[in-house]
Coordinates of C-alpha atoms (C1' of nucleotides) in Angstrom, one line a residue:
Chain A
X2 CA 0.0 0.0 -0.2
X3 CA 2.8 2.0 -0.3
X4 CA 4.0 4.4 -3.3
X5 CA 0.3 5.5 -3.5
X6 CA 1.8 8.6 -5.3
X7 CA 2.6 6.6 -8.6
X8 CA -1.5 6.3 -9.3
X9 CA -1.1 10.2 -9.9
X10 CA 2.3 10.0 -11.8
X11 CA 2.4 10.5 -15.6
X12 CA 4.9 8.5 -17.4
X13 CA 7.5 11.4 -18.3
X14 CA 8.0 11.9 -14.7
X15 CA 8.1 8.7 -13.9
X16 CA 11.4 7.7 -11.6
X17 CA 10.7 3.9 -12.1
X18 CA 9.7 3.9 -16.1
X19 CA 11.0 0.5 -17.9
X20 CA 14.4 1.1 -19.7
X21 CA 13.2 0.4 -22.9
X22 CA 10.7 3.9 -22.3
X23 CA 14.5 5.9 -22.6
X24 CA 14.7 6.5 -26.2
X25 CA 10.8 7.8 -26.6
X26 CA 10.4 11.8 -26.4
X27 CA 8.1 13.3 -23.5
X28 CA 4.7 13.9 -26.7
X29 CA 5.5 9.9 -27.0
X30 CA 5.5 9.2 -23.3
X31 CA 2.2 11.2 -22.8
X32 CA 0.8 9.1 -25.2
X33 CA 1.8 6.0 -23.5
X34 CA 0.6 7.9 -20.3
X35 CA -3.1 8.3 -22.1
X36 CA -3.6 4.5 -22.3
X37 CA -2.2 2.9 -19.1
X38 CA -3.8 1.4 -16.2
X39 CA -2.0 0.9 -13.2
X40 CA -2.9 -2.1 -10.9
X41 CA -2.1 -3.5 -7.5
X42 CA -1.9 -7.6 -7.2
X43 CA -1.7 -9.5 -3.9
X44 CA 0.7 -12.3 -3.9
X45 CA -0.4 -15.6 -6.1
X46 CA -2.7 -13.6 -8.1
X47 CA -3.0 -14.1 -11.5
X48 CA -1.6 -11.3 -13.8
X49 CA -3.0 -12.8 -17.3
X50 CA -3.7 -16.5 -18.3
X51 CA -2.4 -18.3 -21.0
X52 CA -4.7 -18.6 -24.0
X53 CA -6.8 -15.3 -23.8
X54 CA -6.4 -12.5 -25.8
X55 CA -3.5 -9.7 -24.6
X56 CA -4.3 -5.4 -25.4
X57 CA -1.8 -4.3 -23.1
X58 CA 1.7 -5.1 -22.2
X59 CA 2.7 -4.9 -17.8
X60 CA 4.9 -2.9 -16.4
X61 CA 5.5 -4.4 -13.2
X62 CA 6.5 -1.2 -10.9
X63 CA 7.2 -3.1 -7.2
X64 CA 6.9 -6.7 -6.2
X65 CA 7.7 -9.8 -8.0
X66 CA 6.1 -11.4 -10.7
X67 CA 6.1 -14.5 -12.9
X68 CA 5.3 -15.4 -16.2
X69 CA 5.4 -19.5 -16.9
X70 CA 4.5 -22.1 -19.3
X71 CA 1.2 -24.1 -18.2
X72 CA 2.2 -27.1 -19.9
X73 CA 1.4 -31.2 -19.5
X74 CA 0.1 -31.5 -16.1
X75 CA 3.2 -28.9 -14.8
X76 CA 4.9 -25.0 -15.3
X77 CA 7.6 -24.0 -16.4
X78 CA 8.7 -20.5 -15.3
X79 CA 10.3 -18.7 -18.1
X80 CA 11.1 -15.9 -15.9
X81 CA 10.9 -13.7 -12.7
X82 CA 9.5 -10.1 -13.2
X83 CA 11.1 -7.4 -10.9
X84 CA 10.6 -3.9 -11.3
X85 CA 10.9 -1.9 -13.2
X86 CA 10.7 -4.8 -16.0
X87 CA 7.9 -4.9 -18.7
X88 CA 6.0 -8.0 -19.9
X89 CA 6.0 -8.7 -23.4
X90 CA 4.5 -11.8 -25.4
X91 CA 5.1 -13.2 -28.6
X92 CA 1.3 -13.3 -29.0
X93 CA 1.3 -9.2 -29.7
X94 CA 2.8 -9.0 -33.2
X95 CA 1.2 -12.6 -33.8
X96 CA -2.6 -13.0 -32.9
X97 CA -2.5 -10.8 -30.1
X98 CA -2.8 -14.4 -27.2
X99 CA -0.6 -15.0 -24.9
X100 CA 1.1 -17.5 -25.1
X101 CA 2.1 -18.0 -21.1
X102 CA 0.8 -16.8 -18.1
X103 CA 2.0 -14.6 -15.6
X104 CA 1.4 -14.0 -11.7
X105 CA 2.5 -12.2 -8.7
X106 CA 4.8 -13.7 -7.1
X107 CA 4.7 -10.7 -4.3
X108 CA 2.1 -7.8 -3.9
X109 CA 2.7 -6.0 -6.8
X110 CA 2.0 -3.2 -8.9
X111 CA 2.2 -3.0 -12.5
X112 CA 1.2 -0.4 -15.1
X113 CA -0.5 -1.9 -18.2
X114 CA -0.5 0.2 -21.5
X115 CA -2.2 -0.7 -24.9
X116 CA -0.2 -2.7 -27.1
X117 CA -1.5 -0.9 -30.0
X118 CA 0.5 2.4 -28.5
X119 CA 3.7 0.2 -28.2
X120 CA 3.2 -0.7 -31.9
X121 CA 3.0 2.3 -32.9
X122 CA 5.5 3.8 -31.8
X123 CA 7.7 0.9 -33.1
X124 CA 6.7 1.9 -36.7
X125 CA 7.2 6.1 -36.1
X126 CA 10.4 5.7 -34.0
X127 CA 13.3 4.3 -35.6
X128 CA 15.5 4.1 -31.9
X129 CA 12.7 2.4 -29.8
X130 CA 12.1 -0.2 -32.2
X131 CA 16.2 -0.9 -32.4
X132 CA 15.7 -0.8 -28.6
X133 CA 13.0 -3.1 -29.0
X134 CA 14.6 -5.3 -31.1
X135 CA 17.2 -5.7 -28.9
X136 CA 15.4 -6.5 -26.1
X137 CA 13.8 -9.8 -27.7
X138 CA 17.3 -10.6 -29.3
X139 CA 18.2 -10.6 -25.6
X140 CA 15.0 -12.7 -24.5
X141 CA 16.0 -15.3 -27.0
X142 CA 19.5 -15.2 -25.7
X143 CA 18.4 -16.1 -22.2
X144 CA 15.8 -18.7 -23.5
X145 CA 18.8 -20.5 -25.4
X146 CA 20.8 -20.6 -22.1
X147 CA 18.0 -22.1 -20.4
X148 CA 16.7 -24.3 -23.1
X149 CA 20.2 -25.9 -22.8
X150 CA 20.6 -25.8 -19.1
X151 CA 17.3 -27.9 -18.9
X152 CA 17.7 -30.3 -21.5
X153 CA 21.5 -30.9 -21.5
X154 CA 22.0 -30.2 -17.9
X155 CA 21.5 -32.8 -14.6
X156 CA 19.3 -31.6 -11.6
X157 CA 23.0 -31.2 -9.6
X158 CA 23.5 -28.1 -12.6
X159 CA 20.0 -27.1 -12.8
X160 CA 19.5 -25.7 -9.3
X161 CA 22.8 -24.8 -8.9
X162 CA 21.4 -22.5 -12.7
X163 CA 18.3 -21.2 -10.6
X164 CA 20.4 -20.6 -7.9
X165 CA 22.8 -18.2 -9.7
X166 CA 19.7 -16.6 -11.4
X167 CA 18.2 -15.9 -8.4
X168 CA 21.3 -14.5 -6.4
X169 CA 22.5 -12.5 -9.1
X170 CA 19.5 -11.8 -11.6
X171 CA 16.5 -11.6 -9.5
X172 CA 17.9 -11.2 -5.7
X173 CA 21.4 -9.1 -6.4
X174 CA 22.5 -10.3 -3.2
X175 CA 24.1 -13.2 -1.5
X176 CA 22.3 -14.0 1.5
X177 CA 19.5 -13.4 -0.3
X178 CA 15.8 -14.0 1.4
X179 CA 13.4 -15.7 -1.9
X180 CA 9.9 -14.8 -1.8
X181 CA 9.6 -17.8 -4.5
X182 CA 8.6 -21.1 -3.7
X183 CA 10.2 -24.6 -3.6
X184 CA 7.8 -25.7 -6.4
X185 CA 8.4 -22.1 -7.9
X186 CA 12.0 -22.9 -7.3
X187 CA 11.3 -26.5 -9.3
X188 CA 9.3 -24.9 -12.1
X189 CA 11.8 -23.0 -12.9
X190 CA 14.7 -25.7 -13.3
X191 CA 12.4 -28.3 -14.5
X192 CA 11.8 -30.8 -11.6
X193 CA 9.6 -32.2 -9.1
X194 CA 9.8 -30.4 -5.9
X195 CA 10.8 -33.2 -4.3
X196 CA 14.0 -33.5 -6.2
X197 CA 14.7 -30.0 -5.5
X198 CA 14.2 -30.3 -2.3
X199 CA 16.5 -33.1 -2.2
X200 CA 19.0 -30.9 -4.2
X201 CA 19.4 -28.1 -1.7
X202 CA 19.6 -30.5 0.8
X203 CA 23.1 -32.0 -0.3
X204 CA 24.0 -28.8 -1.6
X205 CA 23.7 -28.2 2.0
X206 CA 25.8 -31.4 3.6
X207 CA 28.7 -30.2 1.1
X208 CA 29.1 -26.7 2.6
X209 CA 27.9 -24.9 0.0
X210 CA 25.1 -23.9 0.9
X211 CA 23.0 -22.5 4.0
X212 CA 19.5 -22.4 3.7
X213 CA 17.1 -21.6 6.2
X214 CA 13.5 -21.5 5.8
X215 CA 14.2 -19.0 2.5
X216 CA 17.2 -17.2 3.1
X217 CA 19.6 -18.4 1.2
X218 CA 23.7 -18.1 1.1
X219 CA 26.0 -19.5 -1.5
X220 CA 28.3 -20.5 0.7
X221 CA 31.0 -21.6 -2.4
X222 CA 30.8 -19.8 -5.2
X223 CA 32.9 -21.3 -7.3
X224 CA 32.0 -24.8 -6.7
X225 CA 28.9 -24.8 -7.6
X226 CA 29.9 -22.9 -11.0
X227 CA 31.6 -25.4 -11.6
X228 CA 28.5 -27.9 -10.7
X229 CA 26.6 -25.4 -13.3
X230 CA 29.1 -26.6 -16.1
X231 CA 29.9 -29.5 -15.3
X232 CA 25.7 -30.1 -15.8
Chain B
X17 CA 25.4 -27.8 -59.1
X18 CA 22.2 -27.0 -61.0
X19 CA 20.7 -23.5 -60.2
X20 CA 23.9 -21.7 -61.8
X21 CA 22.4 -18.9 -63.5
X22 CA 21.4 -17.9 -59.7
X23 CA 24.9 -16.1 -59.4
X24 CA 24.2 -13.6 -62.4
X25 CA 20.4 -13.1 -60.6
X26 CA 20.2 -9.7 -58.8
X27 CA 17.7 -9.7 -55.6
X28 CA 14.8 -8.1 -57.8
X29 CA 14.8 -10.4 -60.3
X30 CA 15.2 -13.3 -57.8
X31 CA 12.5 -15.9 -57.4
X32 CA 12.9 -17.5 -54.8
X33 CA 13.8 -14.9 -52.4
X34 CA 12.2 -15.1 -48.7
X35 CA 9.4 -13.9 -47.3
X36 CA 11.2 -11.1 -45.5
X37 CA 11.8 -9.3 -48.2
X38 CA 8.4 -8.6 -49.6
X39 CA 7.4 -5.2 -47.9
X40 CA 11.3 -4.1 -50.0
X41 CA 11.3 -1.8 -53.0
X42 CA 13.9 -2.6 -55.7
X43 CA 16.1 0.2 -55.0
X44 CA 16.3 -1.3 -51.0
X45 CA 16.4 -5.1 -52.3
X46 CA 19.5 -3.7 -54.9
X47 CA 20.8 -2.4 -51.2
X48 CA 20.9 -5.6 -50.1
X49 CA 22.1 -7.3 -53.7
X50 CA 24.9 -5.5 -53.4
X51 CA 26.4 -6.7 -50.3
X52 CA 25.2 -10.2 -50.9
X53 CA 27.5 -13.5 -51.9
X54 CA 26.1 -16.4 -53.4
X55 CA 27.7 -19.9 -51.7
X56 CA 27.4 -23.6 -51.8
X57 CA 28.2 -25.6 -49.4
X58 CA 28.4 -29.3 -49.6
X59 CA 26.2 -32.2 -46.9
X60 CA 28.1 -31.8 -43.4
X61 CA 30.0 -28.7 -44.3
X62 CA 29.5 -25.9 -41.5
X63 CA 28.2 -23.0 -42.6
X64 CA 29.3 -21.0 -39.5
X65 CA 29.9 -22.0 -36.5
X66 CA 28.5 -20.7 -32.6
X67 CA 31.1 -18.3 -30.9
X68 CA 32.6 -17.0 -33.6
X69 CA 31.8 -13.1 -35.3
X70 CA 28.4 -12.6 -37.5
X71 CA 29.2 -10.0 -40.2
X72 CA 26.4 -11.7 -42.4
X73 CA 23.1 -13.1 -42.4
X74 CA 22.4 -16.4 -44.5
X75 CA 19.6 -17.0 -46.5
X76 CA 18.9 -20.3 -48.1
X77 CA 18.2 -20.8 -51.4
X78 CA 18.9 -24.8 -52.3
X79 CA 19.2 -27.9 -50.0
X80 CA 18.7 -28.5 -46.5
X81 CA 20.4 -26.7 -43.2
X82 CA 20.2 -27.1 -39.5
X83 CA 21.0 -24.7 -37.1
X84 CA 22.5 -26.0 -33.5
X85 CA 23.6 -25.2 -30.6
X86 CA 26.5 -27.0 -29.2
X87 CA 26.1 -27.6 -25.5
X88 CA 28.2 -29.7 -23.1
X89 CA 28.6 -33.0 -24.9
X90 CA 26.0 -33.1 -26.9
X91 CA 24.5 -30.7 -29.4
X92 CA 20.4 -29.6 -29.5
X93 CA 19.3 -28.9 -33.3
X94 CA 17.2 -25.6 -33.0
X95 CA 15.3 -25.9 -36.2
X96 CA 16.2 -27.3 -39.8
X97 CA 16.0 -24.7 -42.5
X98 CA 14.8 -25.2 -45.7
X99 CA 14.3 -22.7 -48.9
X100 CA 13.4 -20.6 -49.4
X101 CA 14.1 -19.1 -45.3
X102 CA 17.2 -17.5 -44.0
X103 CA 19.1 -17.5 -40.6
X104 CA 19.5 -14.4 -38.7
X105 CA 20.7 -15.3 -34.6
X106 CA 19.9 -13.3 -32.1
X107 CA 23.7 -11.8 -31.3
X108 CA 23.2 -9.1 -34.4
X109 CA 21.6 -6.5 -32.5
X110 CA 23.2 -7.7 -29.0
X111 CA 27.9 -8.1 -29.4
X112 CA 27.9 -9.8 -33.6
X113 CA 28.5 -13.3 -32.3
X114 CA 26.9 -16.7 -33.4
X115 CA 25.0 -18.5 -30.6
X116 CA 24.3 -22.1 -32.8
X117 CA 26.4 -22.9 -35.1
X118 CA 25.0 -23.9 -38.7
X119 CA 25.6 -26.5 -41.1
X120 CA 24.7 -28.2 -44.2
X121 CA 22.6 -31.2 -44.0
X122 CA 22.1 -31.7 -47.5
X123 CA 24.6 -30.0 -50.4
X124 CA 22.8 -26.5 -50.3
X125 CA 22.9 -22.8 -51.8
X126 CA 22.9 -19.7 -49.6
X127 CA 23.3 -16.2 -50.2
X128 CA 25.4 -14.7 -47.5
X129 CA 24.3 -10.5 -46.8
X130 CA 25.8 -8.2 -44.8
X131 CA 23.4 -7.2 -41.1
X132 CA 24.4 -3.8 -41.5
X133 CA 22.5 -3.4 -44.9
X134 CA 19.5 -5.3 -42.9
X135 CA 19.6 -3.1 -40.1
X136 CA 19.7 0.1 -41.4
X137 CA 16.7 -1.2 -43.5
X138 CA 14.8 -1.6 -40.5
X139 CA 15.1 1.6 -39.5
X140 CA 14.1 3.2 -42.3
X141 CA 11.2 0.9 -43.7
X142 CA 8.6 0.1 -40.8
X143 CA 6.5 -2.3 -42.5
X144 CA 10.3 -4.6 -43.0
X145 CA 10.8 -3.8 -39.1
X146 CA 7.3 -4.9 -38.3
X147 CA 7.9 -8.2 -40.5
X148 CA 10.9 -9.2 -39.0
X149 CA 9.6 -8.4 -34.8
X150 CA 7.3 -10.4 -36.2
X151 CA 9.5 -12.9 -37.8
X152 CA 11.1 -13.1 -34.1
X153 CA 7.9 -13.5 -32.6
X154 CA 7.1 -16.5 -34.2
X155 CA 10.4 -18.1 -33.8
X156 CA 9.9 -17.5 -29.8
X157 CA 6.4 -19.2 -30.5
X158 CA 8.5 -21.8 -32.0
X159 CA 11.1 -22.0 -29.3
X160 CA 8.0 -22.3 -26.6
X161 CA 6.7 -25.3 -27.8
X162 CA 10.3 -26.8 -28.2
X163 CA 11.4 -26.4 -24.4
X164 CA 7.8 -27.2 -23.7
X165 CA 8.3 -30.7 -25.8
X166 CA 11.7 -31.0 -24.8
X167 CA 11.5 -30.9 -20.6
X168 CA 7.5 -32.0 -20.0
X169 CA 7.1 -34.8 -22.4
X170 CA 8.6 -38.7 -22.2
X171 CA 10.9 -39.8 -25.3
X172 CA 7.7 -41.1 -27.2
X173 CA 6.0 -37.8 -27.5
X174 CA 9.5 -35.9 -28.5
X175 CA 9.8 -38.6 -31.4
X176 CA 6.3 -38.1 -32.2
X177 CA 6.6 -34.1 -32.8
X178 CA 9.5 -35.0 -34.2
X179 CA 8.3 -36.8 -37.2
X180 CA 5.6 -33.9 -37.5
X181 CA 8.0 -31.6 -37.8
X182 CA 10.0 -33.0 -40.6
X183 CA 6.3 -34.7 -42.0
X184 CA 4.5 -31.2 -41.8
X185 CA 7.2 -28.5 -41.8
X186 CA 10.5 -29.9 -43.2
X187 CA 9.7 -32.6 -46.4
X188 CA 5.9 -31.3 -46.5
X189 CA 4.7 -35.3 -48.0
X190 CA 3.8 -38.1 -45.7
X191 CA 6.0 -40.4 -46.7
X192 CA 8.8 -38.5 -46.8
X193 CA 12.6 -39.3 -47.0
X194 CA 14.5 -38.1 -44.3
X195 CA 17.8 -36.8 -45.2
X196 CA 19.1 -36.1 -41.6
X197 CA 21.0 -39.4 -39.7
X198 CA 19.1 -40.9 -37.2
X199 CA 22.0 -38.8 -34.7
X200 CA 20.3 -35.3 -35.7
X201 CA 16.8 -36.9 -35.0
X202 CA 18.3 -37.7 -31.4
X203 CA 19.2 -33.9 -31.2
X204 CA 16.0 -32.5 -32.2
X205 CA 14.6 -34.5 -29.6
X206 CA 16.7 -34.2 -27.0
X207 CA 17.7 -38.1 -26.5
X208 CA 20.3 -40.5 -26.8
X209 CA 20.7 -41.6 -30.9
X210 CA 19.7 -45.2 -29.3
X211 CA 16.5 -44.6 -27.4
X212 CA 15.3 -42.6 -30.7
X213 CA 16.1 -45.5 -32.7
X214 CA 14.5 -47.5 -30.3
X215 CA 11.1 -45.6 -30.2
X216 CA 11.3 -45.6 -34.3
X217 CA 10.8 -49.6 -33.0
X218 CA 8.4 -50.0 -31.1
X219 CA 6.1 -47.2 -33.4
X220 CA 6.9 -49.4 -36.5
X221 CA 5.7 -53.0 -33.8
X222 CA 2.8 -51.0 -32.8
X223 CA 1.8 -50.1 -36.9
X224 CA 2.2 -46.3 -35.8
X225 CA 4.9 -45.8 -38.7
X226 CA 6.8 -47.8 -40.9
X227 CA 10.3 -46.7 -41.6
X228 CA 12.6 -48.3 -44.8
X229 CA 16.1 -47.1 -44.2
X230 CA 15.4 -43.4 -44.8
X231 CA 11.9 -43.4 -46.2
X232 CA 9.5 -42.8 -43.5
X233 CA 5.2 -43.2 -43.3
X234 CA 3.0 -42.1 -40.8
X235 CA 0.5 -44.7 -41.3
X236 CA -1.8 -43.7 -38.0
X237 CA -1.7 -39.6 -37.3
X238 CA -4.3 -39.5 -34.9
X239 CA -2.9 -42.4 -32.7
X240 CA 0.8 -39.9 -33.2
X241 CA -1.1 -36.5 -32.4
X242 CA -2.3 -38.3 -29.5
X243 CA 1.0 -40.0 -28.0
X244 CA 2.1 -36.4 -28.9
X245 CA -0.4 -34.8 -26.3
X246 CA 0.0 -37.0 -23.8
X247 CA 3.7 -36.6 -23.8
Chain C
dT6 C1' -6.8 -20.3 20.2
dG7 C1' -7.7 -24.1 18.3
dT8 C1' -8.3 -26.1 13.4
dA9 C1' -7.6 -26.5 9.0
dA10 C1' -5.0 -25.9 4.7
dT11 C1' -0.9 -25.1 2.9
dC12 C1' 4.1 -25.7 2.2
dA13 C1' 8.1 -27.8 3.3
dT14 C1' 10.8 -32.5 3.7
dT15 C1' 11.9 -37.7 4.2
dG16 C1' 11.8 -42.4 2.6
dA17 C1' 10.6 -46.2 -0.3
dT18 C1' 10.1 -47.0 -4.5
dA19 C1' 9.4 -47.6 -9.8
dT20 C1' 10.4 -46.5 -14.6
dA21 C1' 12.1 -43.8 -17.8
dT22 C1' 16.6 -42.7 -19.9
dG23 C1' 21.7 -42.6 -20.7
dT24 C1' 26.2 -45.3 -21.3
dC25 C1' 28.7 -48.9 -22.9
dA26 C1' 29.2 -52.5 -26.0
dA27 C1' 28.5 -55.6 -29.9
dT28 C1' 27.2 -56.0 -34.1
dG29 C1' 25.2 -55.2 -38.9
dA30 C1' 24.6 -52.8 -42.9
dA31 C1' 25.8 -48.7 -46.5
dG32 C1' 28.7 -46.9 -48.6
dA33 C1' 33.4 -44.9 -49.9
dA34 C1' 38.0 -45.4 -51.0
dT35 C1' 41.7 -47.9 -53.3
Chain D
dA26 C1' 36.2 -57.3 -54.8
dT27 C1' 38.4 -55.7 -50.4
dT28 C1' 39.1 -52.9 -47.3
dC29 C1' 37.8 -49.1 -44.1
dT30 C1' 34.9 -46.2 -42.4
dT31 C1' 31.0 -44.2 -40.8
dC32 C1' 25.9 -44.9 -40.0
dA33 C1' 22.0 -47.7 -37.7
dT34 C1' 20.5 -51.4 -34.6
dT35 C1' 20.1 -54.1 -30.5
dG36 C1' 21.0 -55.8 -25.8
dA37 C1' 22.4 -55.3 -21.0
dC38 C1' 23.0 -52.4 -17.1
dA39 C1' 23.4 -48.5 -14.4
dT40 C1' 21.0 -44.7 -12.7
dA41 C1' 19.2 -39.9 -12.8
dT42 C1' 14.5 -38.8 -11.7
dA43 C1' 9.4 -38.5 -10.8
dT44 C1' 6.1 -40.9 -7.9
dC45 C1' 3.7 -42.1 -4.1
dA46 C1' 3.3 -41.8 1.0
dA47 C1' 3.7 -40.1 5.2
dT48 C1' 5.5 -36.4 8.1
dG49 C1' 6.2 -31.9 10.4
dA50 C1' 6.3 -26.9 10.0
dT51 C1' 4.0 -23.1 8.8
dT52 C1' 0.7 -19.9 8.0
dA53 C1' -4.5 -18.2 7.4
dC54 C1' -8.2 -17.7 9.6
dA55 C1' -12.3 -17.9 11.9

DNA sequence: TGTAATCATTGATATATGTCAATGAAGAAT
DNA sequence: ATTCTTCATTGACATATATCAATGATTACA
């Protein structure tokens, strides 16, 4: 419930706008601002659901969200989205459908912006278009790493990768407090919850990691890196 | 060695240009044409190698190529590229590096075009940029299907998916002659060559498939679809 | 403040899948 | 033809991983 002033901001003054918008002028930001909704989500709430039409893209302004594909009986978490980052699915330029679901992991707030406005700006502003393509490319590279980790590494390597992802990319500290569940950790690593927990236990026993509830600390980064690399 | 006249064509007259170029004017095509190389590859030859700098993108004009990530001890085939389709890796907009390798599966020919020209056209022609983004989006959707198949389906389902991919997307006939090896089939399906062969054998025994050397025929499409869906 | 509900943990077990080794078949080269 | 090399096939075996079931811990809640 903090951050209420955000409701009154416009995009041009927004202190926490996504870096994708840096190539936009104030007039262009005003365009975005006009088609914008500010929403709050409680932890666990669905932001959008795979298969539904997508008319807006989502910019997470506080909290933490996950995007995940609902597959055959289980979920694959594609990424965690933290402030200030945005969710722009591949369906927007194809058939305006969501190809994955998104939900709030922590209590979160987000801005929703009409994708038509976004597409218009892509056409009219080459810098913006290029930034967007760069962003799509980075996502693809991330997908590549992910698919190789998931298909060619054994569980230890995959958990190691997930731990580095959480520590380095999401929580950005080393003793870090995870706000995701063990099931989420398993859905990131493509394994069962039970297996994920067992690997954590092994890492603890080998002194690579300490786990106290949701507080994790990677003690032996070098060894964990090696586990990540040897699969 | 057929198709020699291709060497003398320019892009504007090319009968087999990739659909990505349909939004370009003759002048713009001439720009592409100027920075273009026509190359022939023998089956098995490497077109480019993961990790090397990428200055040109590749448009396959005859034959068949594969793009594959060289992972931890084995390869993952991301896609087969048939005429007329092009290979434009995600590194082009990031650091001009190849993030996967490409090689010719059959004797092939290709045009190489400077990526700088491509990027210039993306900036100057909004239709072209949008077509390109659409294409990137489609690739992402394909990646999603692939990662779900590879991580959430058992071997039977993955081989079923690979067979449909070959029959419907690549060779586009039902009794189809594969020009890829069993190892390639395994690298598409994310399993060992031996496992892939065993699954094929089971499908044969159940009357779902006939396999005579490299000639495949899917006999019971409905059943194979179901195997694909039940994982 | 207890009761339900969810989440985390652990053990036992079944099985999907990879690895290794051996053999057969099909081309390529001499 | 004959040898050599690559590719395909099969079997035996080891093991990585999921599933199921039970229990403990934590949180929501009324």
